[in-house]
PDB file of C-alpha atoms in Angstrom:
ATOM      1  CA  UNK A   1     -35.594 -33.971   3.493  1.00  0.00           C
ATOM      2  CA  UNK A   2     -34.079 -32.052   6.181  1.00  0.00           C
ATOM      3  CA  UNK A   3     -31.402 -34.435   6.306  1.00  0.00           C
ATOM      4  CA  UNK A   4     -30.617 -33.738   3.175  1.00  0.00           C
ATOM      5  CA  UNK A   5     -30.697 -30.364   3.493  1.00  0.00           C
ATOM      6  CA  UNK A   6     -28.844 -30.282   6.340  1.00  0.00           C
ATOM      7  CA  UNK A   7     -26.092 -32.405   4.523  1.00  0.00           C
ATOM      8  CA  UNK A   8     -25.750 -30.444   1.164  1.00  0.00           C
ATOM      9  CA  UNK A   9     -25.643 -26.778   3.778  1.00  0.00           C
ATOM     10  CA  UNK A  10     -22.948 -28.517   5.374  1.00  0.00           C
ATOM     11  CA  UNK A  11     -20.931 -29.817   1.859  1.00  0.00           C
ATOM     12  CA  UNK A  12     -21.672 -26.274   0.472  1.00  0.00           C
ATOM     13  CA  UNK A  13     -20.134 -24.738   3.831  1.00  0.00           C
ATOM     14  CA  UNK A  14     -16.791 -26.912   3.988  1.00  0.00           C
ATOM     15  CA  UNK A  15     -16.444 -26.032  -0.073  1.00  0.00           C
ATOM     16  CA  UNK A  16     -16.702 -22.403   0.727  1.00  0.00           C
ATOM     17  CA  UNK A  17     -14.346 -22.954   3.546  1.00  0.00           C
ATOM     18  CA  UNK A  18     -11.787 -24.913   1.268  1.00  0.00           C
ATOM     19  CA  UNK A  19     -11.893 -21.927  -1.481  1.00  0.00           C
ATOM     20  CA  UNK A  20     -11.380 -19.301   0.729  1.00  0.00           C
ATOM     21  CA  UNK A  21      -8.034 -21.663   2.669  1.00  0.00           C
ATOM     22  CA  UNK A  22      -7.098 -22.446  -0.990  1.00  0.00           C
ATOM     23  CA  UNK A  23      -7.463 -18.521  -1.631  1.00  0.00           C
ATOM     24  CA  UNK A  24      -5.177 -17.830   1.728  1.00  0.00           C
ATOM     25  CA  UNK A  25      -2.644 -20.741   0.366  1.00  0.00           C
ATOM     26  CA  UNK A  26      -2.273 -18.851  -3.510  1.00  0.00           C
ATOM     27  CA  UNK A  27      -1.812 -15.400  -1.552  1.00  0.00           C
ATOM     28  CA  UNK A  28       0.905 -16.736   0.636  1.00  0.00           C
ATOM     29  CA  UNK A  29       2.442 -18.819  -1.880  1.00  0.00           C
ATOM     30  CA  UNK A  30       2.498 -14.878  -4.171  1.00  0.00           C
ATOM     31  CA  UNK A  31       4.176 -13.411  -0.914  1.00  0.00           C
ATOM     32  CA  UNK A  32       6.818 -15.938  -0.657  1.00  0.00           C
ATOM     33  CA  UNK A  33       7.278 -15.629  -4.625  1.00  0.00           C
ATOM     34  CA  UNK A  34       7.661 -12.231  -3.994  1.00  0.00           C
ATOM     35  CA  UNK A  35       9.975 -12.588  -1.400  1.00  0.00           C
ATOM     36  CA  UNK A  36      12.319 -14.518  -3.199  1.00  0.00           C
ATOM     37  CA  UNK A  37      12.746 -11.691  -5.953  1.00  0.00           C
ATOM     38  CA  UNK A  38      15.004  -9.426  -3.877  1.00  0.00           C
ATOM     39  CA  UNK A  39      17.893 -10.782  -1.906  1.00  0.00           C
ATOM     40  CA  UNK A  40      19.114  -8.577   0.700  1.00  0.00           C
ATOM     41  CA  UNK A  41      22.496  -7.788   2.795  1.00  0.00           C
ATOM     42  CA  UNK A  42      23.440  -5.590   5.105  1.00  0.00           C
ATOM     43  CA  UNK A  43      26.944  -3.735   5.574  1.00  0.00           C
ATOM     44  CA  UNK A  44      28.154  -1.199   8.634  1.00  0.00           C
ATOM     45  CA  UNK A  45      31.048   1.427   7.694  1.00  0.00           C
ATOM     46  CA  UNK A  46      32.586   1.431  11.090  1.00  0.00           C
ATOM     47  CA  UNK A  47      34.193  -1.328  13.584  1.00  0.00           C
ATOM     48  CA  UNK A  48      33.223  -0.492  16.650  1.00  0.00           C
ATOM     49  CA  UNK A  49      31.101   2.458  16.666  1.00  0.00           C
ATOM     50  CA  UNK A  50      32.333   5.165  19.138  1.00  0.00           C
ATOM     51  CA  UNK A  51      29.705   6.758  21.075  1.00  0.00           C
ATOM     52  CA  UNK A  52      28.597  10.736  19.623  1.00  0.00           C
ATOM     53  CA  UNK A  53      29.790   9.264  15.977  1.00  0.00           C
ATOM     54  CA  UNK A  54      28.224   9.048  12.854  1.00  0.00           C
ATOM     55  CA  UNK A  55      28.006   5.649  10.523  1.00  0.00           C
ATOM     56  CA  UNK A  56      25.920   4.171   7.960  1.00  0.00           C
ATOM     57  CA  UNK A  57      24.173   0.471   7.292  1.00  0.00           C
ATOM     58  CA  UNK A  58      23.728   0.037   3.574  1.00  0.00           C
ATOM     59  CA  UNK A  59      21.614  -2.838   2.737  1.00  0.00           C
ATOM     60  CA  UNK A  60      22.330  -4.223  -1.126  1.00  0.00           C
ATOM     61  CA  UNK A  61      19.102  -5.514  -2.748  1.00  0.00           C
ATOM     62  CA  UNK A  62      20.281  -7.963  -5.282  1.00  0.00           C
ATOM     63  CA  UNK A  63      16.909  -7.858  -7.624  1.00  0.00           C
ATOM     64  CA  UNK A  64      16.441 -11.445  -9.883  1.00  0.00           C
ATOM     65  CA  UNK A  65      16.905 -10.812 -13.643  1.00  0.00           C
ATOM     66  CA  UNK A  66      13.709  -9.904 -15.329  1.00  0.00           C
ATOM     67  CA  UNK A  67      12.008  -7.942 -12.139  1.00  0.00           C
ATOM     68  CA  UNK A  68      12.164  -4.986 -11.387  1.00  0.00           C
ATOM     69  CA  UNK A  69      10.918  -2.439  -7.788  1.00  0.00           C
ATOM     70  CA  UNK A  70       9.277   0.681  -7.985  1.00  0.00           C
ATOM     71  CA  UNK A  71      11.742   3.609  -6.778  1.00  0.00           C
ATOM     72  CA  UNK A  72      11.167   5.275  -3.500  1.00  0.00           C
ATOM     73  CA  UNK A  73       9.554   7.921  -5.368  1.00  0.00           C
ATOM     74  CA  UNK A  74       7.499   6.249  -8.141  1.00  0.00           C
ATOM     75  CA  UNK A  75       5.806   7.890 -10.650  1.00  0.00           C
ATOM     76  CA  UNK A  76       2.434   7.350 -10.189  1.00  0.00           C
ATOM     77  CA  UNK A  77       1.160   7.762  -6.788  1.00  0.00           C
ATOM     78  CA  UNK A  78      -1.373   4.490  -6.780  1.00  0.00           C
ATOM     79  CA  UNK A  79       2.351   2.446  -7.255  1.00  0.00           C
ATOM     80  CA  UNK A  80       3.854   0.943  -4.052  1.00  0.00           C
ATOM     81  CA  UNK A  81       7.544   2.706  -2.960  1.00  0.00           C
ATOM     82  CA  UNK A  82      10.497   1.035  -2.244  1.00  0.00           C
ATOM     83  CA  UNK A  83      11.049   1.618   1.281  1.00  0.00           C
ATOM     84  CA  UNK A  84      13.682   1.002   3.943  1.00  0.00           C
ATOM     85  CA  UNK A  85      12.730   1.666   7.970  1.00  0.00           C
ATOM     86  CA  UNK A  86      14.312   1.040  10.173  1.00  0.00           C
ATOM     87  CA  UNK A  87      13.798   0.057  14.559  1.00  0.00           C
ATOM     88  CA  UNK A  88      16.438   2.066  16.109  1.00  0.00           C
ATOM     89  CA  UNK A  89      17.131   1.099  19.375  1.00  0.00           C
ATOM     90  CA  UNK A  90      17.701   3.597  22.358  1.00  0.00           C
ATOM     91  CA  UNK A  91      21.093   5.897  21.911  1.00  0.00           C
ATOM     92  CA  UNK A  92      20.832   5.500  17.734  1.00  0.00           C
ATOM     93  CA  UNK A  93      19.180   8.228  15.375  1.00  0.00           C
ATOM     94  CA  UNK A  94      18.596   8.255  11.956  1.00  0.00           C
ATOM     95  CA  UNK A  95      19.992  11.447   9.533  1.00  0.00           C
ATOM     96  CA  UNK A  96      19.026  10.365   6.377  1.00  0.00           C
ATOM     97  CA  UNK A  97      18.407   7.407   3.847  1.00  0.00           C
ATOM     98  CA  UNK A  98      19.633   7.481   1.100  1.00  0.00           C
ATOM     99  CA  UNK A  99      18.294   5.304  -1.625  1.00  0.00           C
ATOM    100  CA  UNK A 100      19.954   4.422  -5.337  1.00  0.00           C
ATOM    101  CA  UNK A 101      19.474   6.532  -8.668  1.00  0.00           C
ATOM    102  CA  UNK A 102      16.293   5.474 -10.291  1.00  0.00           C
ATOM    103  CA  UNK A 103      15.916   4.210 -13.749  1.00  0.00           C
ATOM    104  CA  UNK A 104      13.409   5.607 -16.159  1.00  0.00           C
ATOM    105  CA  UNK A 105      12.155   2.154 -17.834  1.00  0.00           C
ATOM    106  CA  UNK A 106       9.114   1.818 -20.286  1.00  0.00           C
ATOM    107  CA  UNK A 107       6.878  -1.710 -19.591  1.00  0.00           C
ATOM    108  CA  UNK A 108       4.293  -3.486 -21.713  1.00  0.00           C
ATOM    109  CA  UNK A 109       1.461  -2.463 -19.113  1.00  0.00           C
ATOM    110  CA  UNK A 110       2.760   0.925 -18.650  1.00  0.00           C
ATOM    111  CA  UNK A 111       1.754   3.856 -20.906  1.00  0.00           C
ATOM    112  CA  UNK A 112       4.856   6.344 -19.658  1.00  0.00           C
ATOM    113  CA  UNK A 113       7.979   4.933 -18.419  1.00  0.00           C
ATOM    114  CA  UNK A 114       8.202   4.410 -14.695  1.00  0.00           C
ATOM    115  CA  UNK A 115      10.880   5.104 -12.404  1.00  0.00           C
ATOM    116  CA  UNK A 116      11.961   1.707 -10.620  1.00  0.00           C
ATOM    117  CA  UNK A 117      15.464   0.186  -9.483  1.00  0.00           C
ATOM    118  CA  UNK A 118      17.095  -3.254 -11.353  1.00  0.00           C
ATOM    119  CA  UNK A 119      19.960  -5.296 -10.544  1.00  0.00           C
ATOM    120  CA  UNK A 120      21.662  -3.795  -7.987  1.00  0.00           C
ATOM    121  CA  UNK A 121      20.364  -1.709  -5.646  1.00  0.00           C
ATOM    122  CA  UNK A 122      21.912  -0.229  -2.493  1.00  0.00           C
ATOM    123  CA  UNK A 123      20.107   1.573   0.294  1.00  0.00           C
ATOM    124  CA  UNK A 124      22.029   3.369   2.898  1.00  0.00           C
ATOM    125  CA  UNK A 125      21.126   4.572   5.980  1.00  0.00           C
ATOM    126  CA  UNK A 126      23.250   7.857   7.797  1.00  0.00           C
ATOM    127  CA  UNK A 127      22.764   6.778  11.848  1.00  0.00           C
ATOM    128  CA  UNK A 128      24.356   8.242  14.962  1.00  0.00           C
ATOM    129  CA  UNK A 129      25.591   6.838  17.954  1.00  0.00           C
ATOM    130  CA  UNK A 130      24.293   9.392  20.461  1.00  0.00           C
ATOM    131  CA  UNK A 131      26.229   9.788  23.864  1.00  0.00           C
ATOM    132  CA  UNK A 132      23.682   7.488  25.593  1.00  0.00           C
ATOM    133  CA  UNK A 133      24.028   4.674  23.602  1.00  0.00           C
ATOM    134  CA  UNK A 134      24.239   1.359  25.192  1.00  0.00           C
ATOM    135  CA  UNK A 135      27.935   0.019  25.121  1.00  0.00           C
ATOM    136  CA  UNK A 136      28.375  -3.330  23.624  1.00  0.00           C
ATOM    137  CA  UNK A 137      26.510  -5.193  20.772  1.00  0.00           C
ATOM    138  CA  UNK A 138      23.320  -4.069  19.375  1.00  0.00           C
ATOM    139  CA  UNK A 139      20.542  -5.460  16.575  1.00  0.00           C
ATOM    140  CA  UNK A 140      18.999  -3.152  14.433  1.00  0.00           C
ATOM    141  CA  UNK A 141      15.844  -4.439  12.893  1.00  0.00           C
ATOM    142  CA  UNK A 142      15.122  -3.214   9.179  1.00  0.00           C
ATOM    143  CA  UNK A 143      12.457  -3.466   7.506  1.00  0.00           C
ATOM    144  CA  UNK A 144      12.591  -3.540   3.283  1.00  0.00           C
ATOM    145  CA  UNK A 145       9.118  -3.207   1.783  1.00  0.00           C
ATOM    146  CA  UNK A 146       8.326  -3.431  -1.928  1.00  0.00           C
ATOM    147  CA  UNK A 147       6.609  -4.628  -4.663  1.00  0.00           C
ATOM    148  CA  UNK A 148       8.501  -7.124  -7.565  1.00  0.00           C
ATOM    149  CA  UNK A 149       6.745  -7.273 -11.516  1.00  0.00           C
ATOM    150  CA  UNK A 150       8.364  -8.003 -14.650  1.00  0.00           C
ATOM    151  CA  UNK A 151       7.553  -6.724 -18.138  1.00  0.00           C
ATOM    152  CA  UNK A 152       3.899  -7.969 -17.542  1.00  0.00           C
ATOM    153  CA  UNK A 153       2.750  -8.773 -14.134  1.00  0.00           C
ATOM    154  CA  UNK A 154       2.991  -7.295 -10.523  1.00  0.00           C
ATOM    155  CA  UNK A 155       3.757  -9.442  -7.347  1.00  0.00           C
ATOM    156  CA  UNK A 156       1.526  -8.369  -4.369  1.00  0.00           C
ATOM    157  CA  UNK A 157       3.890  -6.188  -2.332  1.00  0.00           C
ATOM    158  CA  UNK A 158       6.056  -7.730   0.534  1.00  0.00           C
ATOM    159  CA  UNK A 159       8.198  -6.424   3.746  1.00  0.00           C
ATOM    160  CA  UNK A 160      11.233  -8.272   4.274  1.00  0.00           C
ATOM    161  CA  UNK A 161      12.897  -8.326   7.538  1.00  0.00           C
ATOM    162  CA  UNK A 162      16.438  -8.254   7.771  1.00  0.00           C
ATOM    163  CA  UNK A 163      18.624  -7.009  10.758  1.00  0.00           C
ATOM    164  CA  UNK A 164      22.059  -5.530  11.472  1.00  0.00           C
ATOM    165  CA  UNK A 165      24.580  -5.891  14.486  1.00  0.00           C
ATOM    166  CA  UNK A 166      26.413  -3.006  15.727  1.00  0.00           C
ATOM    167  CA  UNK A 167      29.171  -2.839  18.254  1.00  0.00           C
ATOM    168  CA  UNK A 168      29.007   0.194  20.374  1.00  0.00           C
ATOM    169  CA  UNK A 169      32.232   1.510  21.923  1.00  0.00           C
ATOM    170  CA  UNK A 170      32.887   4.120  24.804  1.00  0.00           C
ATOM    171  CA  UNK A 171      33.299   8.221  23.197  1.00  0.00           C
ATOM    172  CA  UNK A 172      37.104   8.678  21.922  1.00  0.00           C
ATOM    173  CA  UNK A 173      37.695   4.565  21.252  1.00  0.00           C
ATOM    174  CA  UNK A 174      39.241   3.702  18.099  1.00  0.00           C
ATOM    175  CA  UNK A 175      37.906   2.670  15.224  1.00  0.00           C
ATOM    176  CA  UNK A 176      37.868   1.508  11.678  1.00  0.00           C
ATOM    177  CA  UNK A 177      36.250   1.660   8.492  1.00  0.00           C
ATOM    178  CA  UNK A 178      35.125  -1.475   7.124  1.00  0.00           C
ATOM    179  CA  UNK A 179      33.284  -2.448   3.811  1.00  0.00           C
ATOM    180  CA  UNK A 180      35.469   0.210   2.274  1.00  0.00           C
ATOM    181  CA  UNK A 181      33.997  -1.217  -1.615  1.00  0.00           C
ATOM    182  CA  UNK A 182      30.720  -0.513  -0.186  1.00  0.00           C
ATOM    183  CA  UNK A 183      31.049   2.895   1.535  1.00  0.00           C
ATOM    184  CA  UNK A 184      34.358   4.584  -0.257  1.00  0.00           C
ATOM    185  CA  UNK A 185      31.373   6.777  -2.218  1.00  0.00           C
ATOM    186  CA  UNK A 186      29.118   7.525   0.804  1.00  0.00           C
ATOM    187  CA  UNK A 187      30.697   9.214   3.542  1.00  0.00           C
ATOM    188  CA  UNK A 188      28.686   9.486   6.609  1.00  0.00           C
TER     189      UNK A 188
END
């Protein structure tokens, strides 16, 4: 009997144990659903950056037909924001983000319209080189987080890491703009 016992505690244990792994396997199998919604891709307006000058990184989320992200500033505070950080490096400091217009779109689980982005959606961040910053190339780390539904089901939310590379020149060096199609409209 104890045997037994013994055997069906430990069959009952390992099928517990399988659930909750099988559990773990859906969730991550969500996140990297989720992280397939959004492709991402990051721009810098200058070439090099001069030390004591101002630039921007724009990162274009390309969101999959059908989906859609919250805004930055949904409209209900219990929905997850669209947000852009970023891991700035000694000499760099962030001015401002500046994220897309939002779209006022009405859903089949939503009672009001909520304010999200679709299609095309670019970020921008307003950096500055400060007079200490390290001369030569640098990564920035970003850091998109957000949360992908459709017209009748929500994702669970996901941060996507994406980085940058800046080259840092001496105060006074030349420079140029690049990505002009990209930053023509947002001046730094």
């Amino acid at each position: 009997m104890r045997k037994t016992l013994a055997f069906t505690c430990a069959l009952c244990f390992a099928a517990i144990l399988a659930v909750g792994a099988g559990g773990r396997a859906q969730e991550s199998s969500a996140q990297q659903n989720a992280a397939a919604i959004v492709k991402l891709q990051p721009y810098v307006s200058l070439e090099p950056i001069p030390r004591g000058h101002a630039f921007q990184v724009a990162v274009i989320a390309e969101i999959r037909n059908g989906y859609h992200i919250n805004s930055n500033k949904p409209a209900d505070d219990f929905l997850i924001p669209t947000t852009l950080t970023a891991q700035l490096p000694n000499g760099l400091r962030q001015v401002e983000t500046i994220y897309p217009p939002q779209q006022a779109l009405k859903f089949s689980f939503s009672q009001t319209p909520l304010l999200v982005y679709t299609g095309r959606a670019p970020i921008f961040l307003r950096l500055e080189a400060g007079s200490n910053a390290p001369l030569g190339e640098m990564t920035i780390p970003l850091v998109l987080r957000y949360q992908p539904c459709n017209d009748t089901t929500c994702l669970p939310p996901v941060k996507i890491p994406i980085s940058v590379t800046v080259q840092i020149a001496a105060a006074g060096a030349s420079s140029r703009s690049v990505h002009p199609e990209i930053f023509s409209s947002k001046k730094p």
